[in-house]
Coordinates of C-alpha atoms in Angstrom, one line a residue:
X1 CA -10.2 4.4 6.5
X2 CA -6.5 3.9 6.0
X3 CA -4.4 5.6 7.1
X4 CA -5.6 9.3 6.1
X5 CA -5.8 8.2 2.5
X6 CA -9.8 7.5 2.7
X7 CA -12.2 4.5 2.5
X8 CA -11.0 0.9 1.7
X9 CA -11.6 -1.1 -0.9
X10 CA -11.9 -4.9 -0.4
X11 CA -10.1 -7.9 -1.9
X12 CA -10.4 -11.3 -1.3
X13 CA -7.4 -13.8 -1.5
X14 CA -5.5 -10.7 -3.6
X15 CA -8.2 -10.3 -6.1
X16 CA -10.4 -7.0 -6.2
X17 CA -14.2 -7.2 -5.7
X18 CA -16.5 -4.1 -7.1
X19 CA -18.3 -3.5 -3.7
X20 CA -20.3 -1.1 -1.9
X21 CA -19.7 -0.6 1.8
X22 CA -22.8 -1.9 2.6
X23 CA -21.7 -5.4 0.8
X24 CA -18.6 -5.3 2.0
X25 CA -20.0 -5.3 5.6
X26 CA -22.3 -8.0 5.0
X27 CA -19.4 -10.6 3.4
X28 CA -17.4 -9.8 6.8
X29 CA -20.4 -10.2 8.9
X30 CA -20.6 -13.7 7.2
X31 CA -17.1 -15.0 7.5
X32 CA -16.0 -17.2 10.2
X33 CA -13.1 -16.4 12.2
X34 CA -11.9 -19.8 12.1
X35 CA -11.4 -19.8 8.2
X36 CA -9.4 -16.8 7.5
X37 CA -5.8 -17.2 7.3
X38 CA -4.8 -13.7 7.8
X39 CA -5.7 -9.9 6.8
X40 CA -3.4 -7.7 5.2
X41 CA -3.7 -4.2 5.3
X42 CA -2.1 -2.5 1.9
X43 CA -1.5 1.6 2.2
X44 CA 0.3 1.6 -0.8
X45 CA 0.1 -0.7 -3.7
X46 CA 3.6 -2.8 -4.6
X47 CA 4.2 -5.9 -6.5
X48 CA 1.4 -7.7 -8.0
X49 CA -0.9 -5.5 -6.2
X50 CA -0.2 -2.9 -8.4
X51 CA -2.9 -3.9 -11.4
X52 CA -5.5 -2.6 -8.4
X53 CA -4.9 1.0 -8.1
X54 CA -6.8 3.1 -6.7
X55 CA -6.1 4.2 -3.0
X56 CA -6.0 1.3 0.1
X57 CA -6.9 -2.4 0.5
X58 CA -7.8 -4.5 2.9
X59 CA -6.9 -7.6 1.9
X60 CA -8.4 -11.0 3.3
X61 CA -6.6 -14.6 2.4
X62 CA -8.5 -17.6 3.3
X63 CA -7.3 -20.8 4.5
X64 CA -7.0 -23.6 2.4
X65 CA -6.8 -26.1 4.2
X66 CA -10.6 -26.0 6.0
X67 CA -12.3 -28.9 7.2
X68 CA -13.7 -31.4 4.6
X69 CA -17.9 -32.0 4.4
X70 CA -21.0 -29.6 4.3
X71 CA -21.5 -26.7 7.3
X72 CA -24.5 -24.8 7.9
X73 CA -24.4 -21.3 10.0
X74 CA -27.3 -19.0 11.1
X75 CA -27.5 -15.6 13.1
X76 CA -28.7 -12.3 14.1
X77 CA -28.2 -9.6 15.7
X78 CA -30.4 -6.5 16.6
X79 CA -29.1 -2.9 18.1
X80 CA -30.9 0.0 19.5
X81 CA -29.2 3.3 20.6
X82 CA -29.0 6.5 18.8
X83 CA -30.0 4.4 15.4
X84 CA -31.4 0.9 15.3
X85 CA -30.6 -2.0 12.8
X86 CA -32.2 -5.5 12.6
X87 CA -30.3 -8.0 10.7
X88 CA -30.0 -11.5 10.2
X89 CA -28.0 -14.0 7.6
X90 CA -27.1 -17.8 6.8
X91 CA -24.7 -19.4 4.7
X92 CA -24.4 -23.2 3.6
X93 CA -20.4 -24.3 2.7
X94 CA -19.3 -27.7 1.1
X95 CA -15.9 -28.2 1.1
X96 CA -13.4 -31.5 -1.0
X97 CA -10.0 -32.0 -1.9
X98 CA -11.0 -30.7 -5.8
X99 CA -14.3 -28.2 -5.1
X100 CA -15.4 -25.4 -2.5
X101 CA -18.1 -23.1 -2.2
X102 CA -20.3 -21.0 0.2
X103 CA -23.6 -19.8 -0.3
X104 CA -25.1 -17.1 1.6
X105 CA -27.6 -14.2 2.1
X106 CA -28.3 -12.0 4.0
X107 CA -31.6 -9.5 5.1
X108 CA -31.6 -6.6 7.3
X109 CA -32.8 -2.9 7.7
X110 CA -30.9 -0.1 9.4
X111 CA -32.0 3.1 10.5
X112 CA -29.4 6.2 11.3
X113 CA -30.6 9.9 12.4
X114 CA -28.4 12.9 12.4
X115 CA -28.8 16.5 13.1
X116 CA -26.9 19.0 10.8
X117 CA -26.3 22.5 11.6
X118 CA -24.1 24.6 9.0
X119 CA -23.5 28.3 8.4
X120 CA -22.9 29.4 5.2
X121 CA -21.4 32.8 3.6
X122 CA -23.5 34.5 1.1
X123 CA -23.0 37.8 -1.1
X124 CA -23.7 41.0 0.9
X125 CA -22.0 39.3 3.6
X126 CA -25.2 37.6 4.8
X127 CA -24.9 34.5 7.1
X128 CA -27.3 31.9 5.9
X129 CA -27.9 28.8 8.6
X130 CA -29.0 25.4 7.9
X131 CA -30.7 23.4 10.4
X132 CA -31.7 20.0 9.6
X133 CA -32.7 16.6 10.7
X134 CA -32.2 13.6 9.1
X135 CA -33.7 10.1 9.1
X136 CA -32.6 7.5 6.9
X137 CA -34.0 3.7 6.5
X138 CA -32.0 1.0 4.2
X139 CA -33.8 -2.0 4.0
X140 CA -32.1 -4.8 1.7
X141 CA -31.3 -8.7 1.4
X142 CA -28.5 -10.4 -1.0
X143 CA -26.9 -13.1 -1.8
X144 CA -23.7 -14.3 -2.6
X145 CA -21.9 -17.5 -4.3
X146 CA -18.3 -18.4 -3.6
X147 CA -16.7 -21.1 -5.5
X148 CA -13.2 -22.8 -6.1
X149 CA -12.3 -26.2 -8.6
X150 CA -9.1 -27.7 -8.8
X151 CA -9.9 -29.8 -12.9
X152 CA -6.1 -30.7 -12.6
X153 CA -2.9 -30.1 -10.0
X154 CA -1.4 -27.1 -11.1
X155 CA -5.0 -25.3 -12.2
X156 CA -7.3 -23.5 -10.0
X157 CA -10.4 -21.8 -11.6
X158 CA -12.9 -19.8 -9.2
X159 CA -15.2 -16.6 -9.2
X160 CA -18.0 -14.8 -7.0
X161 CA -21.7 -14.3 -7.7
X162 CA -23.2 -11.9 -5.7
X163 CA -26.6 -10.3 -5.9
X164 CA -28.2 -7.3 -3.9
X165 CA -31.8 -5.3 -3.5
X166 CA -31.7 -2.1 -1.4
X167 CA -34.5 0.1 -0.8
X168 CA -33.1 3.2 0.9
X169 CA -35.5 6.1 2.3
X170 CA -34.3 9.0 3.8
X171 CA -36.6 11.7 5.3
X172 CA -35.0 15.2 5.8
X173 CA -36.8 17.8 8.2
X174 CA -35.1 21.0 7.7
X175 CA -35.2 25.2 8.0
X176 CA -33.0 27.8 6.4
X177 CA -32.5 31.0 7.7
X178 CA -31.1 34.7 7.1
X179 CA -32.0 38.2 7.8
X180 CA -34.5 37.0 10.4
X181 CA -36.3 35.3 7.7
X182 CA -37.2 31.4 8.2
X183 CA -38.1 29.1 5.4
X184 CA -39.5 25.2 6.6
X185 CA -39.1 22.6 4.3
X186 CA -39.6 18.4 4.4
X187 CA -37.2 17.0 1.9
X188 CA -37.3 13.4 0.8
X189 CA -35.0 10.3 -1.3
X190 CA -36.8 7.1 -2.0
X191 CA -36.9 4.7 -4.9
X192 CA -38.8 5.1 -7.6
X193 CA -37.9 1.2 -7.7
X194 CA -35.8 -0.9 -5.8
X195 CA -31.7 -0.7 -6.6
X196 CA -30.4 -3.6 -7.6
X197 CA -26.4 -4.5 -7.9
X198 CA -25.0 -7.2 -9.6
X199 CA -21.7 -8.4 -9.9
X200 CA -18.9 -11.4 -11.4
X201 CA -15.9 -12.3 -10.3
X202 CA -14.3 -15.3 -12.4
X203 CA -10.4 -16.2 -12.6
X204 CA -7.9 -18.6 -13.7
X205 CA -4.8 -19.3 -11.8
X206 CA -2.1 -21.8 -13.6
X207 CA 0.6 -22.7 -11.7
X208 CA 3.0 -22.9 -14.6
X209 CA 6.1 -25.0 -12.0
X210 CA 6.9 -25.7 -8.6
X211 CA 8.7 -22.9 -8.1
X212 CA 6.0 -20.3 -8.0
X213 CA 5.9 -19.0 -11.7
X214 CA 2.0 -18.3 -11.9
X215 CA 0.0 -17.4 -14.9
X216 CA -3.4 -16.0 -13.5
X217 CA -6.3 -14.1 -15.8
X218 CA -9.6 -12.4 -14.2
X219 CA -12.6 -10.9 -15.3
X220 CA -15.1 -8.3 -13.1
X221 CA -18.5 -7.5 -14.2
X222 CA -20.3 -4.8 -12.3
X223 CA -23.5 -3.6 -12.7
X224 CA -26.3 -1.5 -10.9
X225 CA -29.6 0.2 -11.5
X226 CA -30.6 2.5 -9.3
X227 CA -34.1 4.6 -10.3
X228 CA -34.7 7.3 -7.8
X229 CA -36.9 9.9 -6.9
X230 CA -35.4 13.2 -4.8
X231 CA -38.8 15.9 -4.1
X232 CA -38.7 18.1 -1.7
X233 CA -42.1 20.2 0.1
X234 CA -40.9 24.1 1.1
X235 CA -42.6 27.4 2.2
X236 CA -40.9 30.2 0.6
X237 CA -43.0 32.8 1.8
X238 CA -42.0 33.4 5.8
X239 CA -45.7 35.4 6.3
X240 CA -47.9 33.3 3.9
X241 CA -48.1 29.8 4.6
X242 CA -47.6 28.9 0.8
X243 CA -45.9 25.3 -0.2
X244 CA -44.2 24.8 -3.4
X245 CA -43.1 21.4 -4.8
X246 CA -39.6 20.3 -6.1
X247 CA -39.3 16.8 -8.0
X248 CA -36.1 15.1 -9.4
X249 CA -36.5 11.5 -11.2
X250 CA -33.5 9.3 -11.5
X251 CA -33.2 6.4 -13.9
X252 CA -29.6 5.6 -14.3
X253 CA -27.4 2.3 -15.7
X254 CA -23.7 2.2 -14.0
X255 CA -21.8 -0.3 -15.6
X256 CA -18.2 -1.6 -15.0
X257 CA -16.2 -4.8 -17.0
X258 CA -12.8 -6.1 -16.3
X259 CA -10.2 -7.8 -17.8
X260 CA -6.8 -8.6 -15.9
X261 CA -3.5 -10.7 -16.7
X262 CA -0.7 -11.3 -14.2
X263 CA 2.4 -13.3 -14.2
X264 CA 4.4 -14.0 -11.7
X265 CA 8.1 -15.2 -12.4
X266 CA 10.6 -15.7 -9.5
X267 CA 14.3 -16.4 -10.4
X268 CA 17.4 -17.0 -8.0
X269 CA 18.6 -12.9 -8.4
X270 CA 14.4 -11.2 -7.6
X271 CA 11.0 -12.3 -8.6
X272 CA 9.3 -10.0 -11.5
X273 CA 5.6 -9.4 -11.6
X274 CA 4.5 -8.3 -14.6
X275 CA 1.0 -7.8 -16.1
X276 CA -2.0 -5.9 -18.1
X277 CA -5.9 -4.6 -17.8
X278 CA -8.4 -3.2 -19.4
X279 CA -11.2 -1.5 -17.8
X280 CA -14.4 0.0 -19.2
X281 CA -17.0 2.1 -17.2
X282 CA -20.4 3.5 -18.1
X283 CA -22.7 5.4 -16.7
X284 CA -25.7 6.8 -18.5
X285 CA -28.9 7.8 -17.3
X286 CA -31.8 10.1 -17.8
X287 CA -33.2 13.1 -15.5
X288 CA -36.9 14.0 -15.4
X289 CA -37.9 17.5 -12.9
X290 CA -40.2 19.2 -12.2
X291 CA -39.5 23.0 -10.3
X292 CA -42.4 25.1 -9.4
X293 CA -40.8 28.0 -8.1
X294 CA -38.9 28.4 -11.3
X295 CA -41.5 27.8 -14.4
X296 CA -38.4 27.4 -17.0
X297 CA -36.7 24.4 -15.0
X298 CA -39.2 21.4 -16.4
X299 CA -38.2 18.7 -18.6
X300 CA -35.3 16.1 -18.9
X301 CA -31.6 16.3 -18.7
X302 CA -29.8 13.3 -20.2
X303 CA -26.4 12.8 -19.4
X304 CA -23.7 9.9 -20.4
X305 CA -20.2 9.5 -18.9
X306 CA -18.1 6.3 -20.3
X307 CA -14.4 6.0 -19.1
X308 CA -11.9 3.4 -20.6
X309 CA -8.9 2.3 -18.8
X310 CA -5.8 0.7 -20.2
X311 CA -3.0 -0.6 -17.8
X312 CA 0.4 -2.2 -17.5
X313 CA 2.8 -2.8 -15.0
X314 CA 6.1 -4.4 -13.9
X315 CA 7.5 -4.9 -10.2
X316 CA 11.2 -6.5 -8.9
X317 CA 11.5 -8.1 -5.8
X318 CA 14.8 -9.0 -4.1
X319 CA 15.3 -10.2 -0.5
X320 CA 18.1 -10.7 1.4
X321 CA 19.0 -12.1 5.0
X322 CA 17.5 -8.7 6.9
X323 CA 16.4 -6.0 4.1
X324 CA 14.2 -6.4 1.4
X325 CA 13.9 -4.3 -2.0
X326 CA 10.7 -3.8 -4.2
X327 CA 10.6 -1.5 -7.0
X328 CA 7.8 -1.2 -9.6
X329 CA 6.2 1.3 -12.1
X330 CA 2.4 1.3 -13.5
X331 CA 1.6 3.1 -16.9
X332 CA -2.2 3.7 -17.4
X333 CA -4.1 5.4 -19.8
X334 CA -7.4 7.0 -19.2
X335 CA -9.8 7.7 -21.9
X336 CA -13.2 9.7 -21.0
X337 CA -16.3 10.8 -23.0
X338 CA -19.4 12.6 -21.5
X339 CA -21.9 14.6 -22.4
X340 CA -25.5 16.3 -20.7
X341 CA -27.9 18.1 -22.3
X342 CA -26.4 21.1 -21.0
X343 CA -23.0 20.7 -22.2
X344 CA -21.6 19.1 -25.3
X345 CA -19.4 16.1 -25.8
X346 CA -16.1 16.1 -23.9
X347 CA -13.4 14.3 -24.4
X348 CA -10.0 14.0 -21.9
X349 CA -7.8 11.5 -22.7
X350 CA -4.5 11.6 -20.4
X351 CA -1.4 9.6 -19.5
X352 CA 0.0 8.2 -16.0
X353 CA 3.4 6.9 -15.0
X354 CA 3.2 6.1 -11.6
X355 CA 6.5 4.9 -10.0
X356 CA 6.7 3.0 -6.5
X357 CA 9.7 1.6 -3.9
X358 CA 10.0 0.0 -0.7
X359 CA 12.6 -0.8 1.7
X360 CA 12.6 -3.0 4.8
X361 CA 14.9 -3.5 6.9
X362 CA 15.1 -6.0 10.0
X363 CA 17.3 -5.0 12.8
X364 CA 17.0 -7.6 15.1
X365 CA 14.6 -10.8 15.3
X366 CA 11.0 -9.8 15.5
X367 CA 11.3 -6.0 14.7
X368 CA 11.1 -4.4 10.7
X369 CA 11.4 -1.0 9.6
X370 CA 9.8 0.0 6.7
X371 CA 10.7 3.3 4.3
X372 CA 7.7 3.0 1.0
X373 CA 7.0 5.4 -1.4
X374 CA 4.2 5.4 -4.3
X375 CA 2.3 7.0 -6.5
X376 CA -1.1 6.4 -7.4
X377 CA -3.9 7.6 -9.6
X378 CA -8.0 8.1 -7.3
X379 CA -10.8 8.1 -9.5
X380 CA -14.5 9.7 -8.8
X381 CA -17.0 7.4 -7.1
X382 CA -20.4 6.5 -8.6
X383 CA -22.6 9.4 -6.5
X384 CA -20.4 12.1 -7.4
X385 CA -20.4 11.4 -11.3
X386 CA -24.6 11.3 -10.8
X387 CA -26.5 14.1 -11.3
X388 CA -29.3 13.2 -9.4
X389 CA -30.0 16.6 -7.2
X390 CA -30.2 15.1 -4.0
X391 CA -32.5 18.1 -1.8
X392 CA -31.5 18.5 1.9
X393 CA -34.2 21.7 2.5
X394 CA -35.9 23.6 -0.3
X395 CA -33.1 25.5 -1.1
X396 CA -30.2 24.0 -0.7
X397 CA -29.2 20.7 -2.6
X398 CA -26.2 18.4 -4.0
X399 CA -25.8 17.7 -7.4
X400 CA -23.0 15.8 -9.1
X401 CA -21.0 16.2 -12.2
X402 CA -20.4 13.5 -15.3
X403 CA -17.5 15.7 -16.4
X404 CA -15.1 14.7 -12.7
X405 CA -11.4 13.6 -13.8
X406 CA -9.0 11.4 -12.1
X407 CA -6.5 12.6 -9.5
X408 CA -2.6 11.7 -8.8
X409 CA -1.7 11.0 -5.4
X410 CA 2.1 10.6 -4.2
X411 CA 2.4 8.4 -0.9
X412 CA 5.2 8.3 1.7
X413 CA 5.0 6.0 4.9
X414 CA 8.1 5.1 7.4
X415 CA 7.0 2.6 9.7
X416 CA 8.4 0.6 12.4
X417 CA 6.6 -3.2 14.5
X418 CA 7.9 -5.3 16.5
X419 CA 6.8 -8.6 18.2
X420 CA 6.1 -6.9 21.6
X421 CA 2.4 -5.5 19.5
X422 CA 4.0 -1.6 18.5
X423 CA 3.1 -0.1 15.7
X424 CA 3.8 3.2 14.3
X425 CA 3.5 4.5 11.0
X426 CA 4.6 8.9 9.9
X427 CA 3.0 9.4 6.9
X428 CA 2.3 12.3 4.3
X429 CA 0.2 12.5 1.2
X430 CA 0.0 14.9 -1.4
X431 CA -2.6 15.2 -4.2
X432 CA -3.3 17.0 -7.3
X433 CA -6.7 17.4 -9.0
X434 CA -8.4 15.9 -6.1
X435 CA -11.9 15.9 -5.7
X436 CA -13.8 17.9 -3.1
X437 CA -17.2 19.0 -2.5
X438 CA -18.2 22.9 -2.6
X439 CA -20.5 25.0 -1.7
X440 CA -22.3 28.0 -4.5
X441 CA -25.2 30.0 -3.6
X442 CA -26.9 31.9 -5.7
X443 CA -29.9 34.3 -5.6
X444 CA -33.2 33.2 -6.7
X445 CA -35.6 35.6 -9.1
X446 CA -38.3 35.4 -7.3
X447 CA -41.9 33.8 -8.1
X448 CA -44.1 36.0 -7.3
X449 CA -43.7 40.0 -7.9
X450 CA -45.0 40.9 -4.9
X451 CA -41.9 39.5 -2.6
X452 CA -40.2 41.6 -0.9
X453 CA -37.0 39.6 0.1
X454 CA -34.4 37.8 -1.4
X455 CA -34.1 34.3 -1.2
X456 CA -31.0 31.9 -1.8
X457 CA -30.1 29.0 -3.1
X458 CA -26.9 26.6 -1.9
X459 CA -26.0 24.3 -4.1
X460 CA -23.0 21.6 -3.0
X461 CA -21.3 19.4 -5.8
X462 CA -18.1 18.1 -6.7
X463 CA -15.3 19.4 -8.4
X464 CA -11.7 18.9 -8.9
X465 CA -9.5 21.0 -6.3
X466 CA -5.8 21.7 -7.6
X467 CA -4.2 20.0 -4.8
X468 CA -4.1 18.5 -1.0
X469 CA -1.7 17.4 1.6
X470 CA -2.0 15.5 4.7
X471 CA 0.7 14.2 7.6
X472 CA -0.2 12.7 10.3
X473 CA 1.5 9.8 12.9
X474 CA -0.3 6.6 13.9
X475 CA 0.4 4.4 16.7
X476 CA -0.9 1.3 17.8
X477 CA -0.1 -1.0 20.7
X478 CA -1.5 -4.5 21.4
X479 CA -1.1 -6.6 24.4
X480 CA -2.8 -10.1 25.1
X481 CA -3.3 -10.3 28.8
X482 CA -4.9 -13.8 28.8
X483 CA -5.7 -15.6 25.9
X484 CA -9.5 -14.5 25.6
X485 CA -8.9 -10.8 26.0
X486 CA -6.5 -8.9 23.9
X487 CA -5.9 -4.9 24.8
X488 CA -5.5 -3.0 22.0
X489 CA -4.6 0.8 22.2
X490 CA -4.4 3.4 19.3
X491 CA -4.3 6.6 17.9
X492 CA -3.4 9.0 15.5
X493 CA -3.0 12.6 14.5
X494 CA -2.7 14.3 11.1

């Protein structure tokens, strides 16, 4: 989380890799200490960062200069508290003057419970109450390649292979409630296979002089099949013990390729950044259910969602003795089709200029303040485009929706550090069109002609809200007592 404006997404040495959280972990479980140079932590895109839009980065620059030869590492580590993981990995690294790479994998299985209790509002002013329990089990292994060659002196050409099998299982133990009327239910998301993610990173970086001017290209390739099944076991009868059966099957093909150019040119007066990408996303996939309580709801529901992406931007850069200047603007285009069985083909095709500027300004030796504004452009994640209905208990469920649409975001942050280990950063941000997840209920009709009470049905999914704000204040203050233990103190408030 960054600063209030959500999760993170990861790059290595400035280049963005498509990666769930789970991978992410795992590539900074494997990395030694020893080999990265430094992290950098980017709120708000500037500069060349700008062709990677899209909310915060964490950035991770590795040292070039690590010893020579081949170096082996193995470990694991096991926890038990309130949830339990086992895990273990190895990696094998060779590095010369011309050629690097690491190879590793890595295996493990996590387990998480959680207890939910929510009240929900439904029509006739009647409280319905969730009470669930929830046990989930990921077991996966992957492995990734890292690779750098140096063919000539000013040409570098590098990429990432990485590979990963999940199995997740989650097991939800639930009862709804109103008007004095319980209804059980055992809810349950497995594979109907495993879920396998693959993914490419390959670039070109050609130092063009010695001055800096650098020519790079990249390409991304992401891809992941995940076939799932979501059933659910529930008694809607509170007198008769009397199960009924839910069933949703999940076969669905997410797809993303890349293309990116950048070119970096600095003169005497700034340095320019400059550069263009093309992005294509597709996600298609096919639903198969089965409903009991509701004899019209069998059959299949196809549904195909394919976004295209065009992007180009340009960023100055001027420093001086104590105060620094960078100023940029990012057009991008967004093209979508989709289309269920439900609904028919829809088409939104929309335009972004997104403006940015920073100022920093260095009173004294060893102390920066920092005013940066941006604007930015947050697109739906993979589980809230999927329509896979997801059951918590036997009436209440999340479903998401092909037809989401990208949101704008505007960013402010004034900051201040110094070398004494302060930090503090005010911040607001404001969004349009973001996305949020809500809550319908619905009444049922019911089975069975004889039942005397009503019964409801929540269903969550996504949608896009009109706007959002947040402000908040982080501080942060870091003190190294001795020179094994560092004391770190934070906090923040929005």
């Amino acid at each position: 989380m960054i600063l209030g404006e959500g999760p993170a997404r990861f790059m290595r040495n400035g280049r963005l890799t498509e990666m769930g959280d789970e991978t992410i972990q795992q590539k900074l479980w494997t990395m030694r200490s020893e080999d990265i140079d430094r992290i950098e932590v980017i709120s708000i895109p500037l500069g060349r960062d700008m062709a990677e839009m899209g909310g915060g980065y964490i950035n991770i620059v590795m040292r070039q200069d690590q010893t020579l030869g081949w170096r082996g590492d193995i470990s694991a580590e096991a926890g038990v508290s309130d949830d339990c993981s086992e895990r273990g990995s190895g990696s094998v690294s060779y590095v010369s003057e011309k050629f690097d790479m690491t190879i590793d994998a890595h295996g493990g299985r996590t387990t998480q419970t959680m207890d939910n209790l929510i009240n929900y509002y439904a029509p006739d002013e009647l409280d319905i109450l969730s009470d669930t329990h929830e046990k989930q089990t990921d077991k996966e292994i992957s492995a990734n390649l890292t690779f750098r060659y140096l063919p000539i002196k000013n040409l570098e050409l590098g990429g990432m292979l990485s590979w990963q099998t999940l199995w997740p299982d989650r097991v939800t133990d639930g009862v709804i409630s109103y008007s004095n009327l319980s209804l059980r239910s055992e809810a349950e998301l497995s594979p109907q296979d495993n879920t396998s993610t693959k993914r490419l990173t390959a670039y070109c970086d050609w130092h063009l002089d010695s001055k800096g001017k650098l020519l790079s290209l990249t390409y991304n390739n992401y891809k992941k099949d995940d076939d799932a099944k979501s059933n659910v076991w529930h008694n809607d009868d509170p007198i008769i013990d009397s199960k009924t059966w839910n069933e949703y099957r999940n076969n669905v093909d997410y797809h993303i390729q890349s293309g990116r150019l950048d070119l970096s040119l600095p003169f005497f007066i700034a340095t320019i950044d400059a550069g263009a990408s093309y992005t294509s996303i597709k996600n298609q996939g096919d639903l198969q259910y089965s409903i009991q309580y509701d004899p019209a709801t069998y059959g299949n529901d196809r549904f195909y969602y394919q976004e295209k992406r065009k992007a180009a931007y340009l960023s100055v850069h001027r420093d001086w003795h104590s105060f620094s200047i960078i100023t940029g603007l990012r057009y991008e285009h967004i093209g979508l089709d989709w289309e269920t069985d439900v609904y028919s083909d829809k088409l939104f095709n929309r335009d972004f200029w997104l403006p940015s500027f920073s100022f920093s300004f260095k009173p004294k030796e060893g102390q920066q303040i920092s005013l940066t504004w941006g604007t930015d452009c947050i697109h739906p994640n993979f589980y809230d485009l999927n329509r896979l209905r997801i059951y918590k208990t036997g009436y209440e469920f999340f479903q998401g929706d092909p037809g989401l649409q990208p949101s704008r975001t505007s960013n402010i942050e004034l900051s201040y550090h110094n070398h004494k280990g302060f930090y503090a950063c005010a911040y607001h941000h404001h969004a349009n069109n973001v996305v949020v997840r809500n809550a319908q209920i619905e009444y049922v009709q019911p089975s069975d002609k004889y039942q005397l009470f009503p019964i409801y049905r929540v269903t969550s999914f996504p949608e896009n809200k009109a706007r959002g704000n947040q402000t908040g204040l982080y501080l942060r203050y870091q003190h190294q007592v001795i020179p094994s233990l560092l004391v770190t103190a934070e906090g923040e408030a929005s």
